Every structure is written in C-alpha cells, then in structure tokens.
Amino acid sequence: MSNWPQWRGPQRNGIAEGTKLPASWPAALPKPKWRVPLGIGYSSPVIADGTVFIQSRDTKVSQEVCHAIDDKTGKTLWTHAYLSTFAPPDPTAGKGPNSTPTVDRGQVYMLGLGGMLHCFAARTGKIIWKHDLAKEFWGVELEPIGDKWFPVCGATSSALAVGEEVILSVGGKKAGSIAAFDRTTGKLLWKALDDRSSYASPVLGEVAGTQQLVAFTGKRMVGLHPKTHALLWEYPVTCLYEQTIVTPLLWRNRVLISHEAKPIVALELGAGGQKVAWQSAELSPYLATPVIVKDHVIGLDARSRRIVCIDCESGKTIWSSPNRMGKNFASLVVAGESILVLSDLGELYVIAANPSAFKLLKTYKVAEPGTIWSQLAVVENRLYIRDQTGLSCYAV
C-alpha cells in the first residue's frame, strides 16, 4: 500500500511514488469520493495505512483539532481538540494550525500554531507524549514584536522522523533552532544552534557525498551532521520577520535555497568549501516549494506568478508558463510523467513533466479562489485537496 506519510510526500521532495493515475486525463474530474468538513488552517493531509491525518481550527471555541479519517469512507476515526488562543499579528498568515502531521511506525506527530506538539498513537488517538513549546522553551526573552524565539506568525514546521528521533524547528537557546525528541518518551535528545526557528521544514539527505540534516533557521540555511549535530556549513539569509518558509532542495552537490521571493540560489558544497554556483531571479519562490524533475527545478515564481523551469546545472531558464498559475501559492507534485499544480486560484493544473518544453494537459476547478493554501497529497489514483472549508478525496 502506498502512503503519503509526511510533508511533501514519502521522501519529502514532492514526488508521488507508485501512482496509478490515468495516462489520459478526463475532461472533468469525478465528484469527490468523499469530503469532510474542516475548520480553517493550512495544515496538509497525510495518509498512512488507510488513515488520513490533518489539523484544523474551530474558531467558534478557539480550539485546534487533530483529525484521523478513514481513507476509504471519509468517516472520522478520532479527533483531539485543545484550547489554542494564539493569533498571528499578520491576518494573511492564517490562524492555523499550519504544520503538516508526520506519521511513522504507528505514531503521528502534530504541531499547533501556538507551539503545542502532540505525539499520538495513530490507530487510537491516545496521547503518548506532548510538549507545550511556548511554555517550556519560549518566553525567555522579549522583543517589541513579542517573543524573541517564537516565530512571529506561529509554529508551522513539520516534524521529520528519523530512527528514534523526531526532529523539529523549535528555536531559541533552551531547545535550539533545531531539536530532536525521543519518539517513545518525548525527551529532548539534542539541540543545535540558537537562532529563532524557521517556518520551513528540515530534510535529511546526501549532499556532496555526505549525509546531513539541511534546514533553515530564521537567519540562515545550515547543514548539520546527523550524528554529532555539528554545523557543517551555513549560508546567511536576510528577510523581513525572518520569513524562511520554502523547504530546501538537494541536488547532487548543491542545495537550492529560496526565501521571501528573492532569487533562487544554488549553493555548491565540496571539500574546498562552498560557493554560489548560480542564482536566478527568474524563479523567486516565496511560499511555494519547487520540485526537481530530471535535473531541472520547477516552481512558482512569486513575481511573475508563472511556473518556471530552470536547469539545475547551469541555472539557465528553460521555459516559463504562458499564463500565471498562482497568485501567492501553488503546490507542486510530480506524479509519473505529469506535474500536478494545485493553485490558490482554485485550479488544479496538470502539466507534462518535461523540462524541455511547457505543455498544459488539463485544467480543473477544484475550489474557490483564495481558499487553497495546503500541499496536495497523491496516493495511487487518489488526490487529496484541502481548502478552507474541508478536505476532499478524488479517485481519478
């Protein structure tokens, strides 16, 4: 059985594995197999072992709600609600929760906008452990805009499960910018760096022949040794309110870095140190993480609002979509020979996964404009689309 157990899919790279989507897309999408009403939030669905997990906010009672839903029927299996009164100063940031759950070996980890981290038994919803990050790790130092370590618009990073560790962007001196908790007990195992946390989610992978944890803090992109947690390299970034949001992309000996609608940077790592291989203002992501397809990076440019394809080796722009395909956000998923683009315009675009030329295969309206802010999930022939009123499952 295929799964989509974490942020951006099985390998955290926006690539769907084992899909069974049609070779020729229908003229219209079928009606949803099921739809579940939800409160607001940008949290994306994840799917593991026949269960869908997602988070939402019930604004009537100031609660965040963790949901487990039967994948076949859409029936709610369990929920857990808790009081959460945090609201970001910028209303466009959303009232959350915005973090995407992570499922690993029968446990699901969910982080609320105000910093409430739960570990549940995936099957029953029983709480195995939890942390209130705001009470335990933040609130130590204050600035004019609030807590020095708490991300201004709330906690949105999605946990990374590695072996016996649950790795998360936390922030500050008490828990570090990046922290790891024991998957069984919730004990803080290690911490690294003292920056404010990032809105982005960490990734683990090999760069230039070295396995490393690559993550944003509020002020820099870093590579950490996965065992010693030592800082291997860093690349400073400067942006308003430390808006490091886009998940890093790893390609051969390079890390592709994007933040705050500034030109994407290909940072090359090697024995002799690091250097910027290229940067391109043709692709300047802000909220939407690109994907890598056949040695090309493809993503939504926040300035032109078009989908842009750039050669990972040279930094040369290969193509740009003729029309805009998003306003502020678009989720991209590579599924076989297609790229699915779920846009905040309320459209699902199917384009050819062809770095040589742009080809639009189909366009479907799936939601009202301005209601899509969540990552598309794809499992076999099913598409999971979350808008600001509910979650729909389409069987294509």
Coordinates of C-alpha atoms in Angstrom, one line a residue:
M1 CA 0.0 0.0 0.0
S2 CA 1.4 3.4 -1.0
N3 CA 1.5 6.2 1.6
W4 CA 2.0 9.9 1.8
P5 CA 3.1 10.0 5.4
Q6 CA 4.7 13.5 5.8
W7 CA 5.1 16.9 4.4
R8 CA 5.6 16.8 0.6
G9 CA 5.3 13.0 0.4
P10 CA 7.3 9.8 1.1
Q11 CA 10.8 11.4 0.5
R12 CA 9.8 14.9 1.5
N13 CA 10.6 16.1 -2.1
G14 CA 7.1 16.5 -3.7
I15 CA 7.4 13.2 -5.7
A16 CA 4.5 10.8 -5.5
E17 CA 5.5 7.1 -5.6
G18 CA 3.6 4.2 -7.0
T19 CA 0.8 6.3 -8.6
K20 CA -1.9 4.8 -10.7
L21 CA -3.1 7.9 -12.4
P22 CA -4.7 7.8 -15.9
A23 CA -2.4 8.1 -19.0
S24 CA -5.0 10.4 -20.5
W25 CA -6.7 12.8 -18.0
P26 CA -10.5 13.0 -18.2
A27 CA -12.3 16.1 -19.5
A28 CA -13.6 16.7 -15.9
L29 CA -12.7 15.3 -12.5
P30 CA -15.2 13.0 -11.0
K31 CA -17.1 14.1 -7.9
P32 CA -15.1 13.6 -4.7
K33 CA -15.1 10.1 -3.4
W34 CA -15.7 11.7 0.0
R35 CA -15.5 15.2 1.6
V36 CA -15.0 16.0 5.2
P37 CA -15.9 19.5 6.6
L38 CA -13.0 21.0 8.5
G39 CA -12.2 24.2 10.3
I40 CA -9.6 26.6 8.9
G41 CA -5.9 26.1 8.6
Y42 CA -3.1 25.4 6.1
S43 CA -2.2 22.0 7.5
S44 CA -1.9 19.5 4.7
P45 CA -3.3 15.9 4.7
V46 CA -1.0 12.9 5.2
I47 CA -2.0 9.3 4.5
A48 CA -0.6 6.2 6.1
D49 CA -2.0 2.6 6.4
G50 CA -5.5 3.5 5.4
T51 CA -5.9 6.6 7.6
V52 CA -5.8 10.3 6.7
F53 CA -4.4 12.8 9.3
I54 CA -4.9 16.5 9.3
Q55 CA -5.3 19.5 11.6
S56 CA -7.7 22.4 11.7
R57 CA -9.0 25.2 13.9
D58 CA -12.5 25.6 15.3
T59 CA -12.8 29.4 15.5
K60 CA -16.1 29.3 17.5
V61 CA -14.4 27.8 20.5
S62 CA -10.7 28.8 19.9
Q63 CA -9.6 25.2 19.6
E64 CA -7.2 23.4 17.4
V65 CA -8.4 20.0 16.3
C66 CA -6.3 16.9 15.3
H67 CA -8.3 14.6 12.9
A68 CA -7.9 10.9 11.9
I69 CA -10.1 10.0 9.0
D70 CA -10.8 6.6 7.3
D71 CA -9.3 6.8 3.8
K72 CA -12.0 4.5 2.2
T73 CA -15.1 6.2 3.6
G74 CA -14.2 9.6 4.9
K75 CA -15.6 8.7 8.3
T76 CA -13.9 10.3 11.3
L77 CA -12.0 7.7 13.4
W78 CA -10.9 10.0 16.2
T79 CA -10.3 13.6 17.0
H80 CA -8.4 15.5 19.7
A81 CA -9.2 19.2 20.4
Y82 CA -7.4 21.6 22.7
L83 CA -7.6 25.3 23.6
S84 CA -5.4 27.5 21.5
T85 CA -5.8 31.3 21.5
F86 CA -2.7 32.3 19.6
A87 CA -3.4 34.5 16.6
P88 CA -0.6 35.9 14.3
P89 CA -0.3 39.7 14.0
D90 CA -0.5 39.4 10.2
P91 CA -4.0 38.1 9.4
T92 CA -2.8 36.9 5.9
A93 CA -0.6 34.4 7.7
G94 CA -3.6 32.4 8.7
K95 CA -5.0 31.4 12.1
G96 CA -3.7 27.8 11.7
P97 CA -2.8 25.2 12.5
N98 CA -0.4 25.3 9.5
S99 CA 2.0 22.5 10.2
T100 CA 1.5 19.2 8.4
P101 CA 1.4 15.9 10.5
T102 CA 4.1 13.3 10.3
V103 CA 3.3 9.5 10.6
D104 CA 6.0 7.0 11.4
R105 CA 5.7 3.4 12.7
G106 CA 2.2 3.8 14.3
Q107 CA 2.7 7.2 15.8
V108 CA 1.6 10.6 14.4
Y109 CA 3.2 13.9 15.3
M110 CA 1.1 17.1 15.1
L111 CA 2.3 20.7 15.9
G112 CA -0.2 23.5 16.5
L113 CA 0.3 27.1 15.6
G114 CA 0.9 28.2 19.2
G115 CA 3.5 25.5 19.7
M116 CA 1.6 22.6 21.1
L117 CA 3.3 19.4 20.0
H118 CA 1.5 16.1 20.3
C119 CA 2.5 12.5 19.7
F120 CA -0.5 10.3 19.2
A121 CA -1.0 6.6 18.7
A122 CA -2.1 6.7 15.1
R123 CA -4.7 4.0 15.4
T124 CA -6.5 5.1 18.6
G125 CA -5.6 8.8 19.1
K126 CA -4.2 8.1 22.6
I127 CA -1.7 10.8 23.6
I128 CA 1.8 9.2 24.0
W129 CA 3.5 12.4 24.9
K130 CA 3.2 16.1 24.3
H131 CA 5.2 19.4 24.7
D132 CA 4.0 22.9 25.0
L133 CA 6.8 24.6 23.3
A134 CA 5.7 28.1 24.3
K135 CA 5.7 27.3 28.0
E136 CA 8.8 25.0 28.0
F137 CA 11.2 26.7 25.6
W138 CA 10.0 30.1 24.6
G139 CA 9.1 33.3 26.6
V140 CA 12.7 33.7 27.9
E141 CA 13.4 36.9 26.1
L142 CA 11.1 39.5 24.7
E143 CA 11.3 42.0 21.8
P144 CA 9.0 44.8 20.7
I145 CA 7.2 42.4 18.4
G146 CA 6.9 39.7 21.1
D147 CA 8.8 36.6 22.0
K148 CA 12.4 36.7 20.7
W149 CA 12.4 33.0 19.8
F150 CA 8.8 32.3 18.8
P151 CA 8.2 32.6 15.1
V152 CA 6.1 35.7 14.6
C153 CA 3.3 34.1 12.6
G154 CA 3.3 30.9 14.6
A155 CA 4.9 27.4 14.5
T156 CA 4.5 25.8 11.1
S157 CA 7.5 23.5 10.6
S158 CA 6.6 19.8 10.0
A159 CA 8.4 17.2 12.1
L160 CA 11.0 14.9 10.5
A161 CA 11.0 11.3 11.9
V162 CA 14.5 9.7 11.7
G163 CA 15.0 6.4 13.5
E164 CA 14.3 7.1 17.2
E165 CA 14.3 10.8 16.8
V166 CA 11.6 13.4 15.9
I167 CA 13.4 16.4 14.5
L168 CA 11.7 19.8 14.5
S169 CA 12.5 23.5 14.1
V170 CA 11.9 24.9 17.6
G171 CA 14.0 28.0 18.2
G172 CA 16.0 29.7 20.9
K173 CA 18.6 28.8 23.5
K174 CA 16.6 26.3 25.6
A175 CA 15.7 24.0 22.7
G176 CA 17.9 25.2 19.9
S177 CA 16.9 26.2 16.4
I178 CA 16.7 22.5 15.5
A179 CA 15.8 20.0 18.2
A180 CA 15.3 16.2 18.4
F181 CA 12.8 14.5 20.7
D182 CA 12.8 10.8 21.6
R183 CA 10.0 9.1 19.6
T184 CA 9.0 7.0 22.6
T185 CA 9.2 9.3 25.6
G186 CA 9.3 12.8 24.1
K187 CA 12.5 13.6 25.9
L188 CA 14.7 16.3 24.4
L189 CA 17.7 14.4 23.0
W190 CA 19.7 17.2 21.4
K191 CA 19.6 20.7 20.2
A192 CA 21.6 22.8 17.7
L193 CA 22.2 26.5 17.2
D194 CA 20.5 29.4 19.0
D195 CA 18.6 31.2 16.2
R196 CA 14.9 31.9 16.0
S197 CA 13.1 28.9 14.4
S198 CA 12.0 28.7 10.8
Y199 CA 8.6 28.2 9.2
A200 CA 10.3 25.7 6.9
S201 CA 10.7 22.0 7.5
P202 CA 14.1 20.2 7.7
V203 CA 15.2 17.5 5.3
L204 CA 17.7 14.7 5.6
G205 CA 19.8 13.6 2.6
E206 CA 23.1 13.3 0.9
V207 CA 24.9 16.4 -0.4
A208 CA 28.4 16.2 -2.0
G209 CA 28.8 12.6 -0.7
T210 CA 27.9 13.5 2.9
Q211 CA 24.7 12.6 4.7
Q212 CA 23.4 15.7 6.5
L213 CA 20.4 17.4 8.0
V214 CA 19.6 20.5 6.0
A215 CA 17.4 23.2 7.5
F216 CA 16.5 26.8 7.6
T217 CA 16.8 28.8 10.9
G218 CA 15.3 32.3 10.9
K219 CA 18.6 33.7 9.7
R220 CA 20.4 31.1 7.7
M221 CA 20.4 27.8 5.8
V222 CA 22.5 25.2 7.6
G223 CA 23.9 21.7 7.2
L224 CA 24.2 19.7 10.4
H225 CA 26.0 16.4 10.9
P226 CA 23.2 13.9 11.6
K227 CA 25.1 12.1 14.4
T228 CA 27.2 14.8 16.1
H229 CA 24.8 17.7 15.2
A230 CA 27.9 19.8 14.4
L231 CA 27.5 22.7 12.0
L232 CA 28.9 21.6 8.6
W233 CA 28.2 24.8 6.7
E234 CA 25.9 27.8 6.7
Y235 CA 24.5 30.3 4.2
P236 CA 23.2 33.6 5.7
V237 CA 19.8 34.9 4.6
T238 CA 18.1 38.2 5.4
C239 CA 14.4 38.7 5.1
L240 CA 11.7 40.7 6.8
Y241 CA 10.4 39.0 10.0
E242 CA 12.7 36.1 9.2
Q243 CA 10.4 34.6 6.6
T244 CA 12.3 31.4 5.8
I245 CA 9.5 29.3 4.5
V246 CA 10.5 27.2 1.5
T247 CA 11.8 23.7 2.1
P248 CA 15.4 23.2 0.9
L249 CA 16.0 21.1 -2.2
L250 CA 19.0 18.8 -2.5
W251 CA 20.6 18.0 -5.9
R252 CA 23.9 16.3 -6.2
N253 CA 26.5 18.5 -4.5
R254 CA 24.1 21.5 -4.3
V255 CA 21.4 22.9 -2.1
L256 CA 18.8 25.0 -3.7
I257 CA 17.8 27.8 -1.4
S258 CA 14.7 30.1 -1.7
H259 CA 13.3 32.7 0.6
E260 CA 11.0 35.7 0.6
A261 CA 10.5 36.0 -3.2
K262 CA 14.3 36.5 -3.7
P263 CA 16.3 34.8 -6.5
I264 CA 16.7 31.1 -6.0
V265 CA 20.3 30.2 -5.1
A266 CA 22.2 27.0 -6.0
L267 CA 24.8 26.6 -3.2
E268 CA 27.6 24.2 -4.2
L269 CA 29.3 22.2 -1.4
G270 CA 32.6 20.5 -1.6
A271 CA 35.9 19.6 0.1
G272 CA 37.2 23.1 -0.7
G273 CA 34.2 24.8 0.9
Q274 CA 31.1 26.3 -0.6
K275 CA 30.3 28.7 -3.3
V276 CA 27.2 30.0 -5.1
A277 CA 27.1 28.1 -8.4
W278 CA 24.3 30.3 -9.8
Q279 CA 21.3 32.3 -8.8
S280 CA 18.3 33.3 -10.8
A281 CA 15.7 36.0 -10.4
E282 CA 13.6 34.1 -13.0
L283 CA 12.5 31.8 -10.1
S284 CA 11.9 33.6 -6.9
P285 CA 9.7 31.4 -4.6
Y286 CA 8.0 32.9 -1.5
L287 CA 5.6 30.3 -0.1
A288 CA 5.7 27.5 -2.6
T289 CA 8.4 24.9 -2.6
P290 CA 9.6 23.9 -6.1
V291 CA 10.2 20.3 -7.3
I292 CA 13.1 18.7 -9.1
V293 CA 12.4 16.9 -12.4
K294 CA 15.1 15.3 -14.5
D295 CA 17.8 17.6 -13.2
H296 CA 15.6 20.7 -13.5
V297 CA 14.0 22.8 -10.8
I298 CA 10.4 23.7 -11.5
G299 CA 8.3 26.1 -9.3
L300 CA 6.1 29.1 -8.9
D301 CA 7.8 32.4 -9.3
A302 CA 6.3 34.8 -6.8
R303 CA 6.9 37.8 -9.0
S304 CA 5.6 36.7 -12.4
R305 CA 3.2 34.1 -10.8
R306 CA 4.2 31.7 -13.6
I307 CA 5.6 28.2 -13.4
V308 CA 9.3 28.4 -14.3
C309 CA 11.7 25.6 -15.2
I310 CA 15.5 26.1 -14.6
D311 CA 18.4 23.8 -15.4
C312 CA 20.0 22.7 -12.1
E313 CA 23.5 22.5 -13.6
S314 CA 23.7 25.9 -15.4
G315 CA 20.9 28.0 -13.8
K316 CA 19.6 28.7 -17.3
T317 CA 15.8 29.2 -17.6
I318 CA 14.4 26.7 -20.0
W319 CA 10.7 27.7 -20.0
S320 CA 8.1 29.7 -18.3
S321 CA 4.3 29.1 -18.4
P322 CA 2.5 31.5 -20.8
N323 CA -0.1 32.4 -18.1
R324 CA 0.1 32.8 -14.4
M325 CA -0.7 29.7 -12.4
G326 CA -0.9 31.1 -8.9
K327 CA -1.4 34.3 -7.0
N328 CA 0.7 33.7 -3.9
F329 CA 0.8 29.9 -3.6
A330 CA 0.9 26.7 -5.7
S331 CA 1.6 23.2 -4.5
L332 CA 3.6 21.0 -7.0
V333 CA 3.6 17.2 -7.0
V334 CA 5.5 15.1 -9.6
A335 CA 3.3 12.1 -10.4
G336 CA 4.9 9.9 -13.1
E337 CA 5.1 11.9 -16.3
S338 CA 2.9 14.7 -15.0
I339 CA 3.3 17.5 -12.6
L340 CA 0.2 18.4 -10.7
V341 CA -0.1 22.1 -9.7
L342 CA -2.7 22.9 -7.1
S343 CA -3.1 26.7 -7.2
D344 CA -4.5 29.3 -4.8
L345 CA -6.5 30.4 -7.9
G346 CA -8.7 27.4 -7.1
E347 CA -7.4 25.4 -10.1
L348 CA -5.6 22.1 -10.4
Y349 CA -3.3 22.1 -13.4
V350 CA -1.8 19.0 -15.0
I351 CA 1.3 19.8 -16.9
A352 CA 3.8 17.5 -18.6
A353 CA 6.9 16.6 -16.5
N354 CA 9.0 17.7 -19.4
P355 CA 11.9 20.0 -18.7
S356 CA 12.3 20.7 -22.5
A357 CA 9.0 22.5 -23.1
F358 CA 5.9 23.6 -21.2
K359 CA 2.8 21.7 -22.0
L360 CA -0.5 22.1 -20.2
L361 CA -2.5 18.9 -20.3
K362 CA -5.6 19.7 -18.3
T363 CA -7.2 22.4 -16.0
Y364 CA -9.8 21.6 -13.4
K365 CA -11.6 23.9 -11.0
V366 CA -11.5 22.3 -7.5
A367 CA -12.1 25.2 -5.1
E368 CA -12.9 28.9 -4.8
P369 CA -10.0 31.3 -5.5
G370 CA -8.1 32.2 -2.3
T371 CA -9.0 29.0 -0.4
I372 CA -6.1 26.7 -1.4
W373 CA -3.0 27.1 0.9
S374 CA -2.2 23.4 1.5
Q375 CA 0.1 20.8 0.0
L376 CA -1.6 18.4 -2.4
A377 CA -1.3 14.8 -1.4
V378 CA -1.3 11.9 -4.0
V379 CA -1.7 8.2 -3.3
E380 CA -2.1 5.7 -6.1
N381 CA -5.1 7.2 -8.1
R382 CA -6.3 9.4 -5.3
L383 CA -5.9 13.2 -4.9
Y384 CA -6.4 14.8 -1.5
I385 CA -7.3 18.5 -1.8
R386 CA -7.8 20.7 1.3
D387 CA -9.4 24.1 1.1
Q388 CA -10.6 26.4 3.9
T389 CA -13.9 24.6 4.4
G390 CA -12.9 20.9 4.1
L391 CA -10.9 18.0 2.7
S392 CA -11.9 16.2 -0.5
C393 CA -10.6 12.9 -1.8
Y394 CA -10.9 12.4 -5.6
A395 CA -10.4 9.0 -7.2
V396 CA -9.3 9.7 -10.7

